[in-house]
C-alpha atoms as a printed R data frame, in Angstrom:
    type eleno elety resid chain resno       x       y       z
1   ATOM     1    CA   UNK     A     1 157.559 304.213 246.003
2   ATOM     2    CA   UNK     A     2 158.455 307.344 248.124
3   ATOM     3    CA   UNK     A     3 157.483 311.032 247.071
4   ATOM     4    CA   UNK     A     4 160.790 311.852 245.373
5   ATOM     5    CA   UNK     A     5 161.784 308.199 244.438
6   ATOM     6    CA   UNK     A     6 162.564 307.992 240.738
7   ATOM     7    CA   UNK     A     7 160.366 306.201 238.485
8   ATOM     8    CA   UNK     A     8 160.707 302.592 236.204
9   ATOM     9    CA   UNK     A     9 164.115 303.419 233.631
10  ATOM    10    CA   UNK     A    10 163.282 304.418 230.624
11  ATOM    11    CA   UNK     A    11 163.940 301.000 228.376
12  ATOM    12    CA   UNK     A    12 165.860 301.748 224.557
13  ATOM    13    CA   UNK     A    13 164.582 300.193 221.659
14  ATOM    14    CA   UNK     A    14 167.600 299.374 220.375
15  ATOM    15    CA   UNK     A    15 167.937 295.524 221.239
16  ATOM    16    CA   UNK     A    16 164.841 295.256 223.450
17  ATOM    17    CA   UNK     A    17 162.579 292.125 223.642
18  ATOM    18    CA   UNK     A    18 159.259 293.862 222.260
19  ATOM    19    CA   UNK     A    19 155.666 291.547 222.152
20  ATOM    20    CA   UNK     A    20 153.005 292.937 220.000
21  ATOM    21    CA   UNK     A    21 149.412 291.994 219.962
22  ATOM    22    CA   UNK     A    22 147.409 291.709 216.713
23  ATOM    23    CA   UNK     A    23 150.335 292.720 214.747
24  ATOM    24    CA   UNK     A    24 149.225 291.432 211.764
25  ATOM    25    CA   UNK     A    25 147.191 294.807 210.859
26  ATOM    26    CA   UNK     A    26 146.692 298.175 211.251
27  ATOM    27    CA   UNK     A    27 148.393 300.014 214.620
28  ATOM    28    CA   UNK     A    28 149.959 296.212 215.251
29  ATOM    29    CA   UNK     A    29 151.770 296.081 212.308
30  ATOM    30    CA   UNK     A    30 153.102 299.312 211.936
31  ATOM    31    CA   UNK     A    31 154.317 299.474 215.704
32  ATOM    32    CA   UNK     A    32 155.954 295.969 215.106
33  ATOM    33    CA   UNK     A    33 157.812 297.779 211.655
34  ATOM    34    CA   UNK     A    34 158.091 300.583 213.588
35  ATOM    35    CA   UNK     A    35 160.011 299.235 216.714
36  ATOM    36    CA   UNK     A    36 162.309 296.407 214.075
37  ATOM    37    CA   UNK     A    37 163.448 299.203 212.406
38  ATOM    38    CA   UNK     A    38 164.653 300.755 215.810
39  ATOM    39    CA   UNK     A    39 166.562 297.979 216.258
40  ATOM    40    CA   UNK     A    40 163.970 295.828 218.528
41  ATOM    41    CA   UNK     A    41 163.733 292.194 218.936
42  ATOM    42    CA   UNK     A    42 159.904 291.807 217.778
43  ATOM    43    CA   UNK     A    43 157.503 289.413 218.437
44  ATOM    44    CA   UNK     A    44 154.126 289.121 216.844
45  ATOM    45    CA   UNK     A    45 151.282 287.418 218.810
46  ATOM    46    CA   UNK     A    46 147.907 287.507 216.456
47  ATOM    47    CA   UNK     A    47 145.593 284.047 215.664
48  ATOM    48    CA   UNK     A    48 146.922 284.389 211.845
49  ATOM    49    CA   UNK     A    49 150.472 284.882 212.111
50  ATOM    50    CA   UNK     A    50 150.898 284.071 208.787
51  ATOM    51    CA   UNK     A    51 149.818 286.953 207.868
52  ATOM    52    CA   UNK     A    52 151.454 288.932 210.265
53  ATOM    53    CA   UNK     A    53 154.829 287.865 209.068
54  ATOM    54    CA   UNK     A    54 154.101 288.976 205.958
55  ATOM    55    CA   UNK     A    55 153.129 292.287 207.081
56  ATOM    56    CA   UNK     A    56 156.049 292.288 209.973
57  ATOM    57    CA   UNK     A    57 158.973 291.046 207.820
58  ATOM    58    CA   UNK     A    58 161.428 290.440 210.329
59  ATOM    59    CA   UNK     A    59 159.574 289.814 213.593
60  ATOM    60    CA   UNK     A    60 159.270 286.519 214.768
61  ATOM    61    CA   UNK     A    61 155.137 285.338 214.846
62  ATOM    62    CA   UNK     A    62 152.875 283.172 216.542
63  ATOM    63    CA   UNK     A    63 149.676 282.758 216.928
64  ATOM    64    CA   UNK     A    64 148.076 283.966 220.033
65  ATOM    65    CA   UNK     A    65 144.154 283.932 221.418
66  ATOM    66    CA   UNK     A    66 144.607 286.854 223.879
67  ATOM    67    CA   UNK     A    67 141.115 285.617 225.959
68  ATOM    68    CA   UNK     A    68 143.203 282.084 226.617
69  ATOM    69    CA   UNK     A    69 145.856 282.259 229.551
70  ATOM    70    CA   UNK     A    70 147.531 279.176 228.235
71  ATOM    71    CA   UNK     A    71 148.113 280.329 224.978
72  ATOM    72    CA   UNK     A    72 149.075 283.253 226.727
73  ATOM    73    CA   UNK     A    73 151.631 281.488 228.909
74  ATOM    74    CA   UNK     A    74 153.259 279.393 225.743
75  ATOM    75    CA   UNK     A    75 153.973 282.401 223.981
76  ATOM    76    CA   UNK     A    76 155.584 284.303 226.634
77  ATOM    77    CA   UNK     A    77 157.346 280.995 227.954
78  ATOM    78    CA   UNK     A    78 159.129 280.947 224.369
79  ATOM    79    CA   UNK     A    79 160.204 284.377 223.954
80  ATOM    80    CA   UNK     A    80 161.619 283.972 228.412
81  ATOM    81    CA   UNK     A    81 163.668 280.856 226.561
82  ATOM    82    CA   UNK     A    82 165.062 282.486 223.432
83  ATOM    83    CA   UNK     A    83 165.792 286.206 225.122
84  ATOM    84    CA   UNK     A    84 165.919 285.646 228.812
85  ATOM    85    CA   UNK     A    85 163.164 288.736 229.475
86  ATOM    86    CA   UNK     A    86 160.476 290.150 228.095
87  ATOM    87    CA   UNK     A    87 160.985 294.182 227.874
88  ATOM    88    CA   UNK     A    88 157.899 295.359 226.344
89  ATOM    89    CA   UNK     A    89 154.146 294.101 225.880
90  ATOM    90    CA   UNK     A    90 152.077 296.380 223.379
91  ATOM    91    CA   UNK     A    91 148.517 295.120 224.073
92  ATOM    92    CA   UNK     A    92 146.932 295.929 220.818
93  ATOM    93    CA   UNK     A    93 144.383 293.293 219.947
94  ATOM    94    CA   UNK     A    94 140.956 294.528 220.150
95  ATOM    95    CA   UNK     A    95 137.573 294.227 218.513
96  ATOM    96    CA   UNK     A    96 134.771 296.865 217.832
97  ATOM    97    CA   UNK     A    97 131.295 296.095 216.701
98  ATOM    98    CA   UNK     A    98 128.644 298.673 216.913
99  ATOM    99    CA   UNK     A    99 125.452 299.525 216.787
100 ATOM   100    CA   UNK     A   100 122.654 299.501 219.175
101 ATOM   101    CA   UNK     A   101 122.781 297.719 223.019
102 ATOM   102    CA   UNK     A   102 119.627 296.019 222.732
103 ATOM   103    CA   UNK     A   103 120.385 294.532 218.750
104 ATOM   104    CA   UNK     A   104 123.480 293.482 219.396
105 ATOM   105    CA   UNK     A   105 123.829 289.274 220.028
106 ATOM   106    CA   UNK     A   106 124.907 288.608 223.753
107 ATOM   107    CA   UNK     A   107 127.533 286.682 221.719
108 ATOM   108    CA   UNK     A   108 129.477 289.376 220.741
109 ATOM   109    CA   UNK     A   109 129.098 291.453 223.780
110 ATOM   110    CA   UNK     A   110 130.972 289.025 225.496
111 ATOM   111    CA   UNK     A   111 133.665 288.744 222.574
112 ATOM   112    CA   UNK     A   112 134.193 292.515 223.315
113 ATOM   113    CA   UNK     A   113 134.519 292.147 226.859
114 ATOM   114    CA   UNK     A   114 136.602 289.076 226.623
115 ATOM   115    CA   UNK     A   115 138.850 290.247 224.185
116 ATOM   116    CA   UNK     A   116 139.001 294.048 224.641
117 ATOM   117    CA   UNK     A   117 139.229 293.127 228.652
118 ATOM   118    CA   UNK     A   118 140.136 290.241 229.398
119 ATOM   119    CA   UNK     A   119 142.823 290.219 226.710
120 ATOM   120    CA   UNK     A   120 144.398 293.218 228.136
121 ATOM   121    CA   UNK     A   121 144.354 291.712 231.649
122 ATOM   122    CA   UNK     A   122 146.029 288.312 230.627
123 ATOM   123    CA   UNK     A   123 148.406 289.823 229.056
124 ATOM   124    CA   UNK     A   124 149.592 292.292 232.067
125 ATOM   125    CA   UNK     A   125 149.443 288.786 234.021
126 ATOM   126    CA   UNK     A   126 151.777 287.191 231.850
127 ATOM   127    CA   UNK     A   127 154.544 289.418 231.257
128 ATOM   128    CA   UNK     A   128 154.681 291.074 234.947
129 ATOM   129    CA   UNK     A   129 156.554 287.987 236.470
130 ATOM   130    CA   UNK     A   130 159.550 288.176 234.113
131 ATOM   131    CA   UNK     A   131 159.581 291.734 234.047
132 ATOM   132    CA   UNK     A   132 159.424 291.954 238.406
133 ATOM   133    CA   UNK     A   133 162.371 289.244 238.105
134 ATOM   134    CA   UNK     A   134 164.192 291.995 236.398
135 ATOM   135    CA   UNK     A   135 163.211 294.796 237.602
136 ATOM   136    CA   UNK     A   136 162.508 296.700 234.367
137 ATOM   137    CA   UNK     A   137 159.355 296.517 232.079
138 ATOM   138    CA   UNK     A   138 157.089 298.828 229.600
139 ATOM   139    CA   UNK     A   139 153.549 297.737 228.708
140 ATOM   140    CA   UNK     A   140 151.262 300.110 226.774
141 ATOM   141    CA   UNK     A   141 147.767 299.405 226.371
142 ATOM   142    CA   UNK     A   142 145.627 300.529 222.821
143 ATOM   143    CA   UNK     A   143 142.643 302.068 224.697
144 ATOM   144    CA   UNK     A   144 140.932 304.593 222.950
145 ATOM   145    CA   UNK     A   145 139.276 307.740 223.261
146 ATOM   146    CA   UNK     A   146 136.323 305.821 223.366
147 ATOM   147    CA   UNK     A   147 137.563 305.497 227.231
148 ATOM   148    CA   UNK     A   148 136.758 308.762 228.032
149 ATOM   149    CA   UNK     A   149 134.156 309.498 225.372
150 ATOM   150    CA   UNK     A   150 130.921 307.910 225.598
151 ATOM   151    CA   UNK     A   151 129.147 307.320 221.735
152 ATOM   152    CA   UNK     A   152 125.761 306.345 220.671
153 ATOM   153    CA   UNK     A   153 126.446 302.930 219.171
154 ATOM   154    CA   UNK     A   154 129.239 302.074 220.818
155 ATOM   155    CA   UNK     A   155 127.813 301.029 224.343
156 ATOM   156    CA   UNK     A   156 129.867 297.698 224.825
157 ATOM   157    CA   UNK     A   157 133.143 299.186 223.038
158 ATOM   158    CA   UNK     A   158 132.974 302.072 225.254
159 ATOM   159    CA   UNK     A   159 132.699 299.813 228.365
160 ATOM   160    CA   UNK     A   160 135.418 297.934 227.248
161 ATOM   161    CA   UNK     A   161 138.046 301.052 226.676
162 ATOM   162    CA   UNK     A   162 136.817 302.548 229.987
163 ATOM   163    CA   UNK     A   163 137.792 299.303 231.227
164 ATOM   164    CA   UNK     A   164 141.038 298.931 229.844
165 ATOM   165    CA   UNK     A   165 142.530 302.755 230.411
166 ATOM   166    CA   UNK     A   166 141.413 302.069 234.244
167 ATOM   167    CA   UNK     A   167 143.134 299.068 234.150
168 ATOM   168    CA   UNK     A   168 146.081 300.550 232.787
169 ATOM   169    CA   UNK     A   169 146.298 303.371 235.174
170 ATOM   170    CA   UNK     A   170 145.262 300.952 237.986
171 ATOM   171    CA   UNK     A   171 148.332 298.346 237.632
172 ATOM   172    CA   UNK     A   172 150.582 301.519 236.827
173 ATOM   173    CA   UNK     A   173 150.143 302.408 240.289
174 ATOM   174    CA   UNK     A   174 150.713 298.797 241.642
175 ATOM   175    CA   UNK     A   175 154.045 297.921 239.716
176 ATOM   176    CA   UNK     A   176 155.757 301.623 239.424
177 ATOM   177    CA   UNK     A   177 157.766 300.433 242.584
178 ATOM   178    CA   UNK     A   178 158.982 297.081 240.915
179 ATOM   179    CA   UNK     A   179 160.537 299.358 237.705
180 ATOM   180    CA   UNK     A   180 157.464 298.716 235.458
181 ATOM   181    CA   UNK     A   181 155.734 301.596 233.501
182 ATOM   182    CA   UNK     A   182 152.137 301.424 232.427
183 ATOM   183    CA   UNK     A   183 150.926 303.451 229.681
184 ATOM   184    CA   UNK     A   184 147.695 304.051 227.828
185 ATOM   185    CA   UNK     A   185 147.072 305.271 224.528
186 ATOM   186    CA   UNK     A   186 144.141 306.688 223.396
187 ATOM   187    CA   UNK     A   187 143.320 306.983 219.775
188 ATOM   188    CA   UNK     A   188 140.687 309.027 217.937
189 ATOM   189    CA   UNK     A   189 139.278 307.857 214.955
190 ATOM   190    CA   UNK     A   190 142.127 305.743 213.013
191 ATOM   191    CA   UNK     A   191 142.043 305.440 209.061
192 ATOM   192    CA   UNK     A   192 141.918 301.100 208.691
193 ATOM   193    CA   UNK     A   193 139.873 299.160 208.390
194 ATOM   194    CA   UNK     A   194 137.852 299.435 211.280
195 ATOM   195    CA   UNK     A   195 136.593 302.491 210.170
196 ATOM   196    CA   UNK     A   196 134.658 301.620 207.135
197 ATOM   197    CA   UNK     A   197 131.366 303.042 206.555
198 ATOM   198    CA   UNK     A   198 132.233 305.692 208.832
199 ATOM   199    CA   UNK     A   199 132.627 309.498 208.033
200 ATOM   200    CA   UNK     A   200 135.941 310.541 208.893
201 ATOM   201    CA   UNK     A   201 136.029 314.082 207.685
202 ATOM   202    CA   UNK     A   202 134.316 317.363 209.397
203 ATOM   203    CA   UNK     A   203 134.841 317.487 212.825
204 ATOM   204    CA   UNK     A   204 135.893 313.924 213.714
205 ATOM   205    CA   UNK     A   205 139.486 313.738 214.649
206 ATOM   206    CA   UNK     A   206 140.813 311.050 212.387
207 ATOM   207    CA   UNK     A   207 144.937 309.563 212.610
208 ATOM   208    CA   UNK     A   208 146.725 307.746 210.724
209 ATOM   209    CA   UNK     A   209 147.679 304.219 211.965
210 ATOM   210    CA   UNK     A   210 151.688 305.193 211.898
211 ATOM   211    CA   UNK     A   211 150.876 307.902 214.024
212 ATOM   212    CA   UNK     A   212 149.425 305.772 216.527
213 ATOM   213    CA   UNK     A   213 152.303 303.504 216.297
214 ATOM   214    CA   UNK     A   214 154.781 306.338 217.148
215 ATOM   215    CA   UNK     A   215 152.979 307.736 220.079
216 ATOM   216    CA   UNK     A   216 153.148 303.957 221.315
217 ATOM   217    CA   UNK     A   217 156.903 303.684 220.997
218 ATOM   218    CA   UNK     A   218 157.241 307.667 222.357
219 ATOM   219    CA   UNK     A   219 156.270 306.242 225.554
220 ATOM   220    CA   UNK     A   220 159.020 304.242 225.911
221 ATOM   221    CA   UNK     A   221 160.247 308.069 226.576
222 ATOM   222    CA   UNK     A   222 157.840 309.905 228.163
223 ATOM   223    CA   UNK     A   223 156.513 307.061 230.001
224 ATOM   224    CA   UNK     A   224 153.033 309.034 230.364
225 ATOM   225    CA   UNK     A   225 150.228 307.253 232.295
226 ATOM   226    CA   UNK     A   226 148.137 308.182 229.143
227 ATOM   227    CA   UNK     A   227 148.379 309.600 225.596
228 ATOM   228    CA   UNK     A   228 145.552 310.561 223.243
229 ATOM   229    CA   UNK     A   229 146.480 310.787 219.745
230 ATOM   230    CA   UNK     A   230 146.000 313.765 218.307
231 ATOM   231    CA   UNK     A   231 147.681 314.854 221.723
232 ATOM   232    CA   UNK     A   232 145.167 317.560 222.454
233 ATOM   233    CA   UNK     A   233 141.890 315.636 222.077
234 ATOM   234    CA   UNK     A   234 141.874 313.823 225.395
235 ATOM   235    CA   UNK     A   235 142.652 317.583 227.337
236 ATOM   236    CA   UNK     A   236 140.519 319.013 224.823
237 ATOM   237    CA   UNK     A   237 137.147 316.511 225.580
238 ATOM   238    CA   UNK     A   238 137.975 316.891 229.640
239 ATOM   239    CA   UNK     A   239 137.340 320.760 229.353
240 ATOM   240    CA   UNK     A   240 134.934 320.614 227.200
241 ATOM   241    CA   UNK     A   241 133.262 318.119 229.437
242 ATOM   242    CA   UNK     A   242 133.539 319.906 232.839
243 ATOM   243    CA   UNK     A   243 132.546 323.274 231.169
244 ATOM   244    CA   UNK     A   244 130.255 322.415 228.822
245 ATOM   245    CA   UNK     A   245 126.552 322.506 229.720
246 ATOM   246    CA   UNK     A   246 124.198 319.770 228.707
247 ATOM   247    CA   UNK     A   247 121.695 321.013 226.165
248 ATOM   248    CA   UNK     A   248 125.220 322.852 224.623
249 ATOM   249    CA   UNK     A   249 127.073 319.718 224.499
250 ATOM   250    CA   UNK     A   250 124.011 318.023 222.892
251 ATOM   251    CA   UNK     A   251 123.788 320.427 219.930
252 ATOM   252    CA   UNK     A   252 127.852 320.385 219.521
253 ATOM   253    CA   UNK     A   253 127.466 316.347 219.495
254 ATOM   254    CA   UNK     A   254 125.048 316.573 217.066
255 ATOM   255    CA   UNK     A   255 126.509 318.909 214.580
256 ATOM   256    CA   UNK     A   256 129.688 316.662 215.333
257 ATOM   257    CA   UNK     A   257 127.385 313.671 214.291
258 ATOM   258    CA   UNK     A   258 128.328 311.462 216.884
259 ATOM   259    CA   UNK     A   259 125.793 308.752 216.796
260 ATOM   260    CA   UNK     A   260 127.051 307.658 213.123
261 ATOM   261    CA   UNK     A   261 128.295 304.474 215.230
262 ATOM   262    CA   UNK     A   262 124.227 303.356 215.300
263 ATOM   263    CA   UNK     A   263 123.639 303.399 211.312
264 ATOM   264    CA   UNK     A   264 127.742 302.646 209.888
265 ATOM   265    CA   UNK     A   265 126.407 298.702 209.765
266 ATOM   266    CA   UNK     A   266 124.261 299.543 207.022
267 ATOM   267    CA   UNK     A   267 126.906 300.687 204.535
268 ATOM   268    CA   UNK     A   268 128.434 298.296 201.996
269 ATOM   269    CA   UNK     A   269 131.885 299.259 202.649
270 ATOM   270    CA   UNK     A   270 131.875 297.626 206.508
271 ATOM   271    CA   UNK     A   271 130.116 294.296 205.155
272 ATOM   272    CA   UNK     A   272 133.810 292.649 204.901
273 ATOM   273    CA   UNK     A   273 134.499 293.622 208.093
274 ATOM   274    CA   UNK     A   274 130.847 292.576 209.732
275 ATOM   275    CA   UNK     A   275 131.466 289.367 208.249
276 ATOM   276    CA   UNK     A   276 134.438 288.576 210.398
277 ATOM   277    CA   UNK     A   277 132.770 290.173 213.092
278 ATOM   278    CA   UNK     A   278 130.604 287.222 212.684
279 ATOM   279    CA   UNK     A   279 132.743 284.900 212.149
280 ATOM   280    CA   UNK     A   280 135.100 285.495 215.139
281 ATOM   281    CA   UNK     A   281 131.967 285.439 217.096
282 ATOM   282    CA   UNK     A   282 130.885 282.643 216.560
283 ATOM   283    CA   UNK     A   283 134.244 280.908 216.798
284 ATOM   284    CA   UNK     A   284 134.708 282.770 219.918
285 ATOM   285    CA   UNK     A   285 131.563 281.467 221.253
286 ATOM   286    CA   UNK     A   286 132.388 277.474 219.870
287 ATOM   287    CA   UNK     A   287 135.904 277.145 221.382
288 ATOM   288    CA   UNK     A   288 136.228 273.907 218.653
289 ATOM   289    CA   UNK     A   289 136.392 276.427 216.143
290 ATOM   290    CA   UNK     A   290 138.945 278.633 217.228
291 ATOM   291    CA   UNK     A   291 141.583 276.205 215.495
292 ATOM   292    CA   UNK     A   292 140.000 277.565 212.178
293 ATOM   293    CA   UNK     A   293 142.344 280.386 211.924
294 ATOM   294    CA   UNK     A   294 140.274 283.127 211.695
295 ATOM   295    CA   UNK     A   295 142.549 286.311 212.081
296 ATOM   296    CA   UNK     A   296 142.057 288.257 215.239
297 ATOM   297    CA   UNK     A   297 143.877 291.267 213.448
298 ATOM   298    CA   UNK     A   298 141.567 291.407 211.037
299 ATOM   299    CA   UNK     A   299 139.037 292.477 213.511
300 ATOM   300    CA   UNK     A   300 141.810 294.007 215.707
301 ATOM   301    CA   UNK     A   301 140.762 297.832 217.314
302 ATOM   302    CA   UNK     A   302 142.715 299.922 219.076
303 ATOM   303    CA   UNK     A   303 140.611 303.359 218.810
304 ATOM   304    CA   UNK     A   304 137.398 304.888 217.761
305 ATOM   305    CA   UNK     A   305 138.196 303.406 214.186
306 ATOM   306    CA   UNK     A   306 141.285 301.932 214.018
């Protein structure tokens, strides 16, 4: 793209071809309401889109493993048939277990990676052909501020945001010439589920899941390579983090308490949410039982507590 060559169109809601990830929850379902009541064609890809419809009334859902190209590939195949394109991909689906490196199972370090990741990855790979054939595309991927924010506890999740706002600001560069915008969010601490057993008052920033969902759909606007939400935290921690000394920062984190991540397990209010933990783990890690229908959404993180 030359130096004063004008970037990918902006694309309008208003009749676009939209594909959600792990709609069926949380930031997923309320971008998905968010972008049908703009007038978007939605589709929901989660592994219970039961559930998502009922939580998406309106938007067409299957189910989707993001870690699986081919299911990848079927679902993106079917909306190419019905609409002709594919205008937007929110990658949404995540997962976020915590607690310490050397505790956790090498099970569910690789469902982090793999889904988190990979997931994000596949999906670029999927839409890009269909959106290069036309010249036009938007894909946002849920990072998290846990992408430029390093926690105690949160060693794999943090590897796997880092991962997926590079990789986001990575193919932005490679596809800007063929009319396709890249975008990153990057959520603080989100009020759903996900955040159980974690302290969200004090000095933790802390959103609501609908504001996540409109800073996702603002970028179809300001097509920014990356948003936080709240907007200032992301300048905010880069300041603090090139001005900051060491010992300083280390007090500030720990009046902040950022290490809750390492004890959050042991509350009763996350147990429902360990236990799918567990169970998409271990379905994750015995392909067989992936057919079970086990809800990705219901595990589904797209910031420091979605």
């Amino acid at each position: 793209m030359g130096l004063f060559q004008r970037g990918p169109a902006r694309i309008r809601l208003d009749g676009a071809v939209v594909l959600v990830t792990g709609g069926a929850r949380g930031i997923g379902a309320r971008t998905a309401c968010a972008a049908g009541d703009r007038g978007a064609h939605v589709w929901i890809g989660d592994l219970d889109p039961d559930l998502a419809e009922r939580a998406a009334t309106g938007a067409q859902c299957r189910r989707l493993d993001v870690t699986d190209p081919a299911s990848w590939q079927s679902l993106v195949d079917e909306i190419v048939r019905v609409h002709g394109r594919i205008d937007v991909l929110v990658n949404n689906a995540g997962v976020m277990p915590t607690g310490s490196l050397i505790a956790q199972p090498l099970a569910e370090i690789d469902l982090t990676l793999d889904v988190n990741v990979r997931g994000v990855l596949l999906g670029m790979r999927a839409v890009l052909p269909t959106m290069i054939a036309a010249r036009r595309g938007h894909i946002v991927n849920v990072a998290s501020m846990a992408g430029e924010l390093p926690l105690p506890g949160m060693v794999t999740y943090n590897a796997s945001k880092y991962a997926a706002l590079g990789a986001s600001l990575a193919a932005r560069r490679e596809y800007e010439a063929a009319g396709i915008a890249v975008c990153a969010i990057l959520p603080a601490a989100v009020r759903t589920e996900l955040s159980s057993g974690a302290d969200l008052g004090g000095t933790l920033p802390t959103v609501d899941p609908e504001q996540v969902a409109d800073a996702i759909l603002h970028t179809l606007r300001s097509r920014a390579a990356q948003t936080s939400v709240p907007q200032w935290v992301s300048p905010a921690w880069r300041v603090a983090d090139l001005l900051t000394p060491e010992p300083l920062m280390r007090l500030a984190r720990g009046v902040a308490d950022d290490d809750q991540a390492l004890r959050i397990n042991a509350n009763a209010g996350r147990r429902g949410y360990l236990d799918r933990i567990a169970d998409q783990t271990r379905a994750h890690a015995e392909p067989g039982i992936r057919e079970s229908g086990i809800a990705e959404s219901d595990i589904s993180a797209s910031g420091i507590a979605e």
